[in-house]
């Protein structure tokens, strides 16, 4: 009897404690600036919009609240941040490494690949994969990327002297080829490039389905989502998306088996990687060899390949597209890049070496400025487990997601005067010295930064320099016409067209 009474009292105390604690947390949460929401569901309906309207709304909210704002999207509190000090607090601290709930919507596709995994699994995988992005290995990959850039130029040269082209499919063809060949050791030929096209279209479609789901919080439950038209479509699209990388793995596996090479996996450093296989050693090979050591299994390999195929091509393709757009719209800047290339290559038609790419300082500034104005990954998100202070506001612990808006950070007037103007000189070394270290984060930062960033920069330099050595870019789509849309990468609602005009001195081999 006494025991029951004690238990009941204890239970009441616990409930009270939970309630008061929750109430005080809720109070702290509502003190953060933000829009009023409806009872219980909060701001859920604010985000039920088409992806283009949602994109505009997010920008409007970021402009209305100086440093941060909150939303209550049942059952989560969400803090939106775009101030470099707050961003530093989150991404420089491994305590806040956990990717938020939003990434769970990517899970049916990327499963527990590097982007989504956490803890020990993430650490082991990152360690296996890091050597394939070492500078020495990138040197070898440069040759492959340059071959792809040359192939693009040859294809462009088959067309008219002046051609207006849709930049996104053009650039994503190049980047998908490059990631397949460098990271997967597989060249897309006549047979496989059709499958590549279907794969790319499916990625666009799944991005839309994921955003549709994110904007409707009731679809967070798998059972409900799978009952919808979109849920059923997602299942079909996933089948297609998984098929293409699966084929690539099978091909590489049989290639390795038929060539019978072995490498010691106990010490996977870059010398080993470049040892027996030279430049043919790809990221996928590291995974296949790690499989033999029991560090990863077949499913693990597929999830990493899915992750790299997506992260490694779509992001870079969008970066390249916006760079073409800006160079076409800024003839003086384009001329300056052309002069820099002329200084490096003179009349020579040789492909660029890694050393040449290193000399393209002004082109590099143009790419950096492109990634500032158009960060291909416009936002990332974390789960805040502990309470903390952001921009002077107390963020209560638990149930809080933190959306980090790279797009809004990069367009802050206090960090970048005249933020909308395309000015590569912002990235001249002397102009970067006093910049906040977290004012520019196209590749995120901290331990969960982009593993492929050096590869991406190398590839963008290779493709753009190959184009600008042979073609003059003229504007067709004006940057003022761009209408962005919410997606997994920064896309626009309409195609981005650029005109390619052959230079007079062109001498294509
Ligand atoms: C311009 C091109 C690129 C941009 C802007 C970009 C941006 C980013 C960003 C912002 C993240 C952090 C994501 C997050 O915290 O949620 C990230 C992670 C990642 N990126 Fe990239 N990326 C690019 C190219 C690449 C390439 C070429 C590869 C592969 C070859 C790649 C592979 C990855 C992977 C695997 C991760 C997850 C890393 C981890 O969590 O350990 N990315 N990228």
XYZ file of C-alpha atoms and ligand atoms in Angstrom:
552
model
C 0.000 0.000 0.000
C 2.734 2.384 1.120
C 4.798 1.401 -1.880
C 1.894 2.164 -4.247
C 1.422 5.586 -2.629
C 5.141 6.358 -2.944
C 5.063 5.274 -6.591
C 2.040 7.460 -7.316
C 3.642 10.493 -5.611
C 6.863 9.868 -7.509
C 4.974 9.633 -10.766
C 3.121 12.886 -10.054
C 6.421 14.620 -9.220
C 7.970 13.322 -12.424
C 5.015 14.439 -14.546
C 5.039 17.843 -12.861
C 8.768 18.161 -13.327
C 8.439 17.187 -16.999
C 5.549 19.595 -17.494
C 7.260 22.543 -15.783
C 10.522 21.848 -17.523
C 8.717 21.619 -20.837
C 6.795 24.773 -20.089
C 9.942 26.697 -19.231
C 11.600 25.328 -22.363
C 8.545 26.299 -24.384
C 8.641 29.790 -22.852
C 12.291 30.194 -23.786
C 11.518 28.945 -27.272
C 8.653 31.395 -27.853
C 10.888 34.285 -26.761
C 13.004 33.752 -29.870
C 11.808 36.109 -32.627
C 9.512 34.504 -35.157
C 6.027 34.427 -36.570
C 3.051 33.527 -34.424
C 1.621 30.165 -35.244
C -1.610 28.349 -34.604
C -2.174 26.466 -31.358
C -0.437 23.045 -31.309
C 0.502 22.955 -35.012
C 2.361 26.262 -34.878
C 3.821 27.285 -38.229
C 3.149 24.023 -40.067
C 0.911 25.662 -42.614
C 3.387 28.492 -43.320
C 5.583 26.063 -45.226
C 2.911 24.195 -47.175
C 3.736 25.914 -50.439
C 4.989 25.134 -53.901
C 8.816 24.883 -53.857
C 9.317 28.249 -55.615
C 6.963 30.125 -53.271
C 8.576 28.410 -50.280
C 11.996 29.580 -51.480
C 10.761 33.194 -51.633
C 9.104 32.956 -48.231
C 12.290 31.650 -46.630
C 14.195 34.636 -48.045
C 11.525 37.040 -46.827
C 11.697 35.632 -43.296
C 15.484 35.778 -43.263
C 15.302 39.436 -44.309
C 12.705 40.246 -41.644
C 14.681 38.814 -38.715
C 18.248 40.029 -38.493
C 20.078 36.975 -37.197
C 17.697 34.138 -36.539
C 14.055 33.184 -36.232
C 12.061 30.259 -34.912
C 9.200 28.173 -36.134
C 7.120 25.564 -34.423
C 6.572 22.801 -36.927
C 4.694 20.226 -34.902
C 6.241 18.407 -33.043
C 9.588 20.194 -33.499
C 10.957 23.596 -32.697
C 13.026 24.893 -35.608
C 15.646 27.629 -35.381
C 16.746 29.186 -38.652
C 20.206 30.759 -38.566
C 22.354 32.744 -41.004
C 24.722 34.677 -38.755
C 28.391 33.550 -38.981
C 28.865 33.573 -35.190
C 25.910 31.260 -34.653
C 26.959 29.058 -37.531
C 30.428 28.756 -36.038
C 28.926 27.642 -32.725
C 27.035 24.835 -34.457
C 29.290 23.500 -37.156
C 32.630 23.844 -35.408
C 31.414 21.714 -32.501
C 31.137 17.967 -33.026
C 28.461 17.963 -30.316
C 26.075 19.319 -32.969
C 27.154 16.934 -35.712
C 23.919 14.985 -35.800
C 22.016 15.613 -39.011
C 18.435 16.681 -38.391
C 15.218 14.849 -39.089
C 15.066 16.338 -42.597
C 17.878 14.049 -43.708
C 15.735 11.057 -42.754
C 13.677 11.772 -45.846
C 16.828 11.064 -47.882
C 17.363 7.796 -46.068
C 15.304 5.518 -48.337
C 17.681 6.638 -51.092
C 21.111 7.206 -49.487
C 20.537 5.013 -46.444
C 23.493 5.162 -44.095
C 26.015 6.609 -46.548
C 28.586 9.183 -45.462
C 26.184 12.109 -45.690
C 23.671 10.592 -43.287
C 25.599 8.230 -41.052
C 26.799 9.164 -37.595
C 29.024 8.046 -34.729
C 31.466 5.218 -35.183
C 30.062 4.148 -38.540
C 30.617 7.612 -39.998
C 34.143 7.759 -38.568
C 35.155 4.372 -40.014
C 33.707 5.213 -43.436
C 35.240 8.689 -43.559
C 38.606 7.114 -42.738
C 38.248 4.557 -45.526
C 37.233 7.185 -48.089
C 39.466 10.138 -47.204
C 42.559 8.824 -49.068
C 40.694 8.931 -52.389
C 40.502 12.733 -52.066
C 44.110 13.305 -51.125
C 45.917 15.925 -53.214
C 48.228 13.329 -54.781
C 45.281 11.308 -55.959
C 43.471 14.349 -57.256
C 46.488 14.902 -59.454
C 45.754 11.614 -61.163
C 42.053 12.339 -61.364
C 42.818 15.629 -63.088
C 43.825 13.703 -66.212
C 40.434 11.984 -66.357
C 38.526 15.172 -65.663
C 40.529 16.975 -68.343
C 39.693 14.208 -70.839
C 36.027 14.744 -70.065
C 36.362 18.504 -70.452
C 38.034 17.972 -73.842
C 35.232 15.636 -74.875
C 32.727 18.358 -73.999
C 34.629 20.876 -76.131
C 34.801 18.459 -79.071
C 31.043 17.874 -78.845
C 30.367 21.604 -78.661
C 32.620 22.165 -81.655
C 30.531 19.752 -83.728
C 27.627 22.201 -83.483
C 27.106 25.603 -85.068
C 29.632 28.408 -84.560
C 27.077 30.014 -82.272
C 24.857 27.793 -80.131
C 22.387 28.564 -77.386
C 22.358 25.723 -74.892
C 20.581 24.723 -71.723
C 23.471 24.740 -69.244
C 22.169 22.334 -66.578
C 21.967 19.117 -68.652
C 25.192 20.049 -70.419
C 27.095 20.444 -67.159
C 25.525 17.495 -65.382
C 26.569 15.213 -68.269
C 30.179 16.239 -67.707
C 30.082 15.940 -63.933
C 28.292 12.584 -63.956
C 30.890 11.221 -66.395
C 33.709 12.523 -64.227
C 32.410 11.125 -60.951
C 31.696 7.745 -62.572
C 35.156 7.513 -64.006
C 37.208 8.938 -61.143
C 35.346 7.647 -58.129
C 33.781 4.534 -59.603
C 36.398 3.598 -62.198
C 33.630 3.287 -64.806
C 33.491 5.177 -68.067
C 30.025 6.042 -69.352
C 29.910 4.814 -72.931
C 27.168 4.726 -75.579
C 25.369 1.922 -73.702
C 25.542 3.348 -70.214
C 25.038 7.044 -70.961
C 21.304 6.390 -71.629
C 21.020 4.836 -68.174
C 22.937 7.855 -66.855
C 20.320 10.195 -68.319
C 17.464 8.255 -66.709
C 19.401 8.303 -63.433
C 19.844 12.098 -63.581
C 16.156 12.686 -64.322
C 15.213 10.410 -61.445
C 17.439 12.402 -59.093
C 15.596 15.572 -60.085
C 12.297 13.856 -59.465
C 13.208 12.430 -56.088
C 14.466 15.850 -54.980
C 11.010 17.264 -55.699
C 9.280 14.418 -53.864
C 11.508 14.873 -50.815
C 10.846 18.610 -50.671
C 7.111 17.968 -51.064
C 7.286 15.690 -48.038
C 9.429 18.040 -45.951
C 6.920 20.860 -46.430
C 4.039 18.722 -45.134
C 4.780 17.677 -41.592
C 1.982 15.090 -41.480
C 3.871 13.124 -44.138
C 6.715 12.553 -41.686
C 5.082 9.192 -40.900
C 6.109 6.571 -43.451
C 2.751 4.821 -43.354
C 0.901 7.997 -44.270
C 3.439 9.042 -46.908
C 3.364 5.651 -48.610
C -0.397 5.914 -48.977
C -0.063 9.088 -51.029
C 0.495 9.361 -54.787
C 3.909 10.914 -54.067
C 4.867 8.086 -51.704
C 3.999 5.480 -54.322
C 5.923 7.385 -56.980
C 8.950 7.642 -54.678
C 9.086 3.854 -54.436
C 9.213 3.563 -58.228
C 11.834 6.279 -58.610
C 14.019 4.731 -55.913
C 14.160 1.489 -57.864
C 15.565 3.327 -60.888
C 17.990 5.377 -58.805
C 19.441 2.324 -57.077
C 19.729 0.326 -60.284
C 22.350 2.483 -62.037
C 24.941 2.605 -59.201
C 24.323 -1.113 -58.585
C 25.354 -1.881 -62.141
C 28.470 0.250 -61.723
C 29.470 -1.685 -58.589
C 28.932 -5.037 -60.294
C 31.041 -3.998 -63.268
C 33.860 -2.741 -61.115
C 33.774 -5.820 -58.929
C 34.103 -8.138 -61.907
C 36.820 -5.917 -63.420
C 38.864 -6.178 -60.230
C 38.271 -9.925 -59.983
C 39.216 -10.569 -63.604
C 42.390 -8.469 -63.248
C 43.146 -10.250 -60.006
C 44.808 -7.441 -58.128
C 45.081 -7.267 -54.385
C 46.193 -4.452 -52.149
C 46.929 -4.571 -48.448
C 44.052 -2.825 -46.713
C 45.682 -2.495 -43.317
C 47.350 0.763 -44.313
C 45.187 2.594 -46.780
C 47.263 5.685 -47.368
C 47.692 7.490 -50.652
C 50.884 5.596 -51.571
C 49.005 2.346 -51.321
C 46.113 3.787 -53.264
C 48.355 4.871 -56.083
C 50.540 1.800 -55.861
C 49.408 -1.151 -57.909
C 46.501 0.449 -59.747
C 47.877 3.897 -60.504
C 45.172 6.279 -61.615
C 42.665 3.495 -62.166
C 42.337 3.180 -58.389
C 38.979 4.666 -57.587
C 37.030 5.357 -54.440
C 34.918 2.322 -55.187
C 38.039 0.148 -55.205
C 38.852 1.274 -51.681
C 35.400 0.154 -50.633
C 35.677 -3.170 -52.420
C 39.008 -3.850 -50.782
C 37.680 -2.734 -47.389
C 34.871 -5.245 -47.876
C 37.463 -8.024 -47.961
C 38.748 -6.798 -44.598
C 35.239 -6.887 -43.170
C 35.143 -3.104 -42.692
C 32.094 -2.703 -44.918
C 29.540 -5.024 -46.530
C 27.730 -5.062 -49.873
C 24.890 -2.822 -48.659
C 27.425 -0.405 -47.196
C 29.169 -0.147 -50.551
C 25.900 0.549 -52.332
C 24.964 3.323 -49.868
C 28.333 5.024 -50.298
C 28.179 4.759 -54.074
C 24.636 6.197 -54.052
C 25.852 9.050 -51.844
C 28.892 9.905 -53.958
C 27.083 9.603 -57.263
C 24.571 12.203 -56.086
C 26.790 14.508 -54.013
C 29.592 14.269 -56.527
C 27.738 15.324 -59.655
C 24.619 17.402 -59.036
C 26.229 19.986 -56.757
C 29.174 20.586 -59.081
C 26.906 20.735 -62.146
C 24.895 23.543 -60.541
C 28.079 25.401 -59.515
C 29.296 25.211 -63.110
C 25.941 26.334 -64.488
C 25.831 29.482 -62.362
C 29.459 30.235 -63.210
C 28.651 30.079 -66.947
C 25.662 32.342 -66.380
C 27.658 34.967 -64.481
C 30.603 34.904 -66.893
C 28.208 35.313 -69.824
C 26.526 38.241 -68.068
C 29.820 39.915 -67.086
C 31.943 40.313 -70.251
C 34.738 42.290 -68.550
C 35.213 39.542 -65.963
C 35.051 36.875 -68.653
C 37.744 38.728 -70.646
C 39.968 38.843 -67.602
C 39.652 35.061 -67.189
C 40.386 34.585 -70.914
C 43.531 36.725 -70.559
C 44.662 34.689 -67.568
C 44.188 31.501 -69.589
C 46.042 33.006 -72.505
C 48.961 33.849 -70.196
C 49.078 30.219 -69.083
C 48.548 28.431 -72.403
C 49.383 31.023 -75.045
C 48.559 29.392 -78.416
C 48.917 25.854 -77.097
C 45.913 23.530 -77.261
C 47.298 21.108 -74.668
C 45.011 20.056 -71.846
C 45.548 21.618 -68.416
C 47.816 19.958 -65.885
C 47.254 20.220 -62.142
C 49.993 22.860 -62.158
C 48.111 24.902 -64.795
C 44.917 24.661 -62.761
C 46.828 25.962 -59.732
C 47.808 29.049 -61.707
C 44.216 29.990 -62.536
C 43.869 32.334 -59.579
C 41.353 34.719 -61.093
C 39.191 31.866 -62.382
C 39.306 30.435 -58.874
C 38.024 33.747 -57.484
C 35.206 33.656 -60.062
C 34.237 30.154 -58.942
C 34.337 31.164 -55.278
C 32.178 34.194 -55.981
C 29.759 31.943 -57.882
C 29.517 29.590 -54.911
C 28.909 32.589 -52.668
C 25.978 33.915 -54.681
C 24.662 30.497 -55.657
C 25.708 27.932 -53.047
C 24.705 24.617 -54.673
C 23.805 23.303 -51.215
C 21.758 26.293 -50.026
C 21.054 24.988 -46.566
C 22.033 22.253 -44.141
C 20.397 21.199 -40.917
C 21.374 19.833 -37.524
C 19.640 18.414 -34.491
C 20.328 20.401 -31.309
C 20.478 18.031 -28.374
C 21.720 20.503 -25.750
C 20.518 23.958 -24.905
C 22.693 26.846 -26.095
C 22.759 30.572 -26.750
C 22.513 31.821 -30.340
C 22.606 35.556 -31.112
C 21.801 36.262 -27.468
C 18.733 34.000 -27.434
C 18.452 30.958 -25.262
C 17.678 27.880 -27.349
C 16.125 25.234 -25.128
C 17.369 21.645 -25.368
C 15.554 18.807 -27.091
C 13.203 18.612 -30.064
C 14.983 21.489 -31.785
C 16.159 21.448 -35.370
C 18.618 24.053 -36.570
C 18.456 25.035 -40.236
C 21.642 26.757 -41.399
C 20.869 28.928 -44.427
C 24.093 29.177 -46.420
C 22.218 31.079 -49.152
C 21.191 33.888 -46.766
C 24.544 33.939 -44.977
C 26.349 34.470 -48.292
C 24.065 37.361 -49.221
C 24.379 39.342 -45.974
C 25.146 42.981 -46.657
C 27.213 43.354 -43.480
C 29.549 40.612 -44.726
C 29.466 41.355 -48.448
C 28.800 44.981 -49.420
C 26.528 45.119 -52.488
C 25.859 41.437 -51.952
C 24.038 40.859 -55.231
C 26.852 42.104 -57.451
C 29.154 39.472 -58.940
C 32.582 40.590 -57.833
C 35.348 37.943 -57.885
C 37.780 40.434 -56.313
C 36.088 39.736 -53.000
C 38.147 36.548 -53.063
C 41.512 38.129 -53.788
C 43.685 36.974 -50.838
C 44.030 40.492 -49.393
C 40.233 40.865 -49.263
C 39.691 37.626 -47.364
C 42.028 38.312 -44.447
C 39.540 40.040 -42.173
C 36.511 37.972 -43.170
C 34.791 35.910 -40.493
C 35.919 32.265 -40.895
C 32.293 31.138 -41.104
C 31.098 33.880 -43.461
C 31.774 31.665 -46.457
C 30.816 28.004 -46.185
C 29.703 26.577 -49.557
C 31.236 23.268 -48.490
C 30.049 23.572 -44.868
C 32.796 23.353 -42.233
C 34.045 21.448 -39.215
C 34.359 17.687 -39.203
C 31.239 17.136 -41.367
C 32.534 19.337 -44.148
C 32.411 18.276 -47.780
C 34.866 15.466 -48.433
C 34.835 16.238 -52.170
C 35.540 19.976 -52.049
C 39.025 19.863 -53.583
C 37.784 17.531 -56.268
C 34.869 19.888 -56.996
C 37.129 22.965 -57.264
C 39.538 21.103 -59.529
C 36.700 19.910 -61.755
C 35.071 23.335 -62.025
C 38.392 24.913 -63.003
C 39.031 22.196 -65.561
C 35.628 22.486 -67.252
C 35.432 26.287 -67.217
C 38.984 26.804 -68.443
C 38.459 24.301 -71.271
C 35.298 26.142 -72.337
C 36.716 29.650 -72.068
C 39.842 28.796 -74.043
C 37.683 27.881 -77.032
C 34.411 29.763 -76.622
C 33.100 33.183 -75.777
C 30.010 33.072 -73.581
C 27.141 35.443 -74.309
C 24.125 36.047 -72.082
C 20.773 34.542 -72.984
C 19.220 34.046 -69.565
C 19.713 37.210 -67.583
C 20.578 36.691 -63.935
C 17.703 39.024 -62.975
C 15.297 36.475 -64.510
C 16.418 33.666 -62.211
C 13.675 32.204 -60.073
C 15.002 29.795 -57.507
C 13.109 26.877 -56.133
C 13.467 24.824 -52.963
C 15.220 21.588 -53.804
C 18.073 19.423 -52.552
C 20.445 21.585 -54.568
C 19.968 25.200 -55.670
C 17.874 24.941 -58.843
C 15.806 27.391 -60.823
C 12.242 26.985 -62.067
C 13.278 27.664 -65.682
C 16.260 26.477 -67.710
C 19.416 28.591 -67.738
C 20.532 29.289 -71.299
C 23.976 30.471 -72.371
C 25.233 31.182 -75.877
C 28.552 29.567 -76.858
C 30.422 31.330 -79.682
C 33.577 29.784 -81.120
C 36.672 31.937 -80.642
C 38.465 32.922 -83.890
C 41.724 31.280 -83.024
C 40.075 27.978 -82.230
C 42.120 24.960 -83.218
C 40.399 21.865 -81.966
C 42.099 18.482 -82.150
C 30.390 22.540 -55.780
C 30.301 21.302 -55.381
C 29.934 20.854 -53.994
C 29.326 21.540 -52.978
C 28.853 22.975 -52.979
C 29.210 20.634 -51.859
C 28.694 20.986 -50.620
C 28.607 20.133 -49.550
C 28.072 20.497 -48.261
C 27.527 21.871 -47.885
C 28.162 19.404 -47.460
C 27.678 19.293 -46.011
C 26.304 18.675 -46.004
C 25.667 18.645 -44.647
O 26.270 19.005 -43.645
O 24.533 18.243 -44.586
C 28.731 18.342 -48.239
C 28.960 17.062 -47.769
C 29.408 16.039 -48.570
N 29.849 16.126 -49.870
Fe 29.903 17.784 -50.998
N 29.727 19.424 -52.213
C 30.193 19.511 -53.502
C 30.832 18.523 -54.224
C 31.049 17.252 -53.786
C 31.732 16.226 -54.518
C 32.372 16.431 -55.890
C 31.687 15.094 -53.762
C 32.249 13.743 -54.044
C 33.133 13.484 -54.942
C 30.990 15.407 -52.539
C 30.709 14.520 -51.519
C 30.197 14.876 -50.298
C 29.963 13.922 -49.224
C 30.195 12.428 -49.284
C 29.491 14.653 -48.133
C 29.159 14.128 -46.738
C 30.448 14.235 -45.920
C 30.342 13.793 -44.468
O 29.302 14.039 -43.837
O 31.324 13.245 -43.980
N 30.625 16.734 -52.586
N 28.995 18.815 -49.514
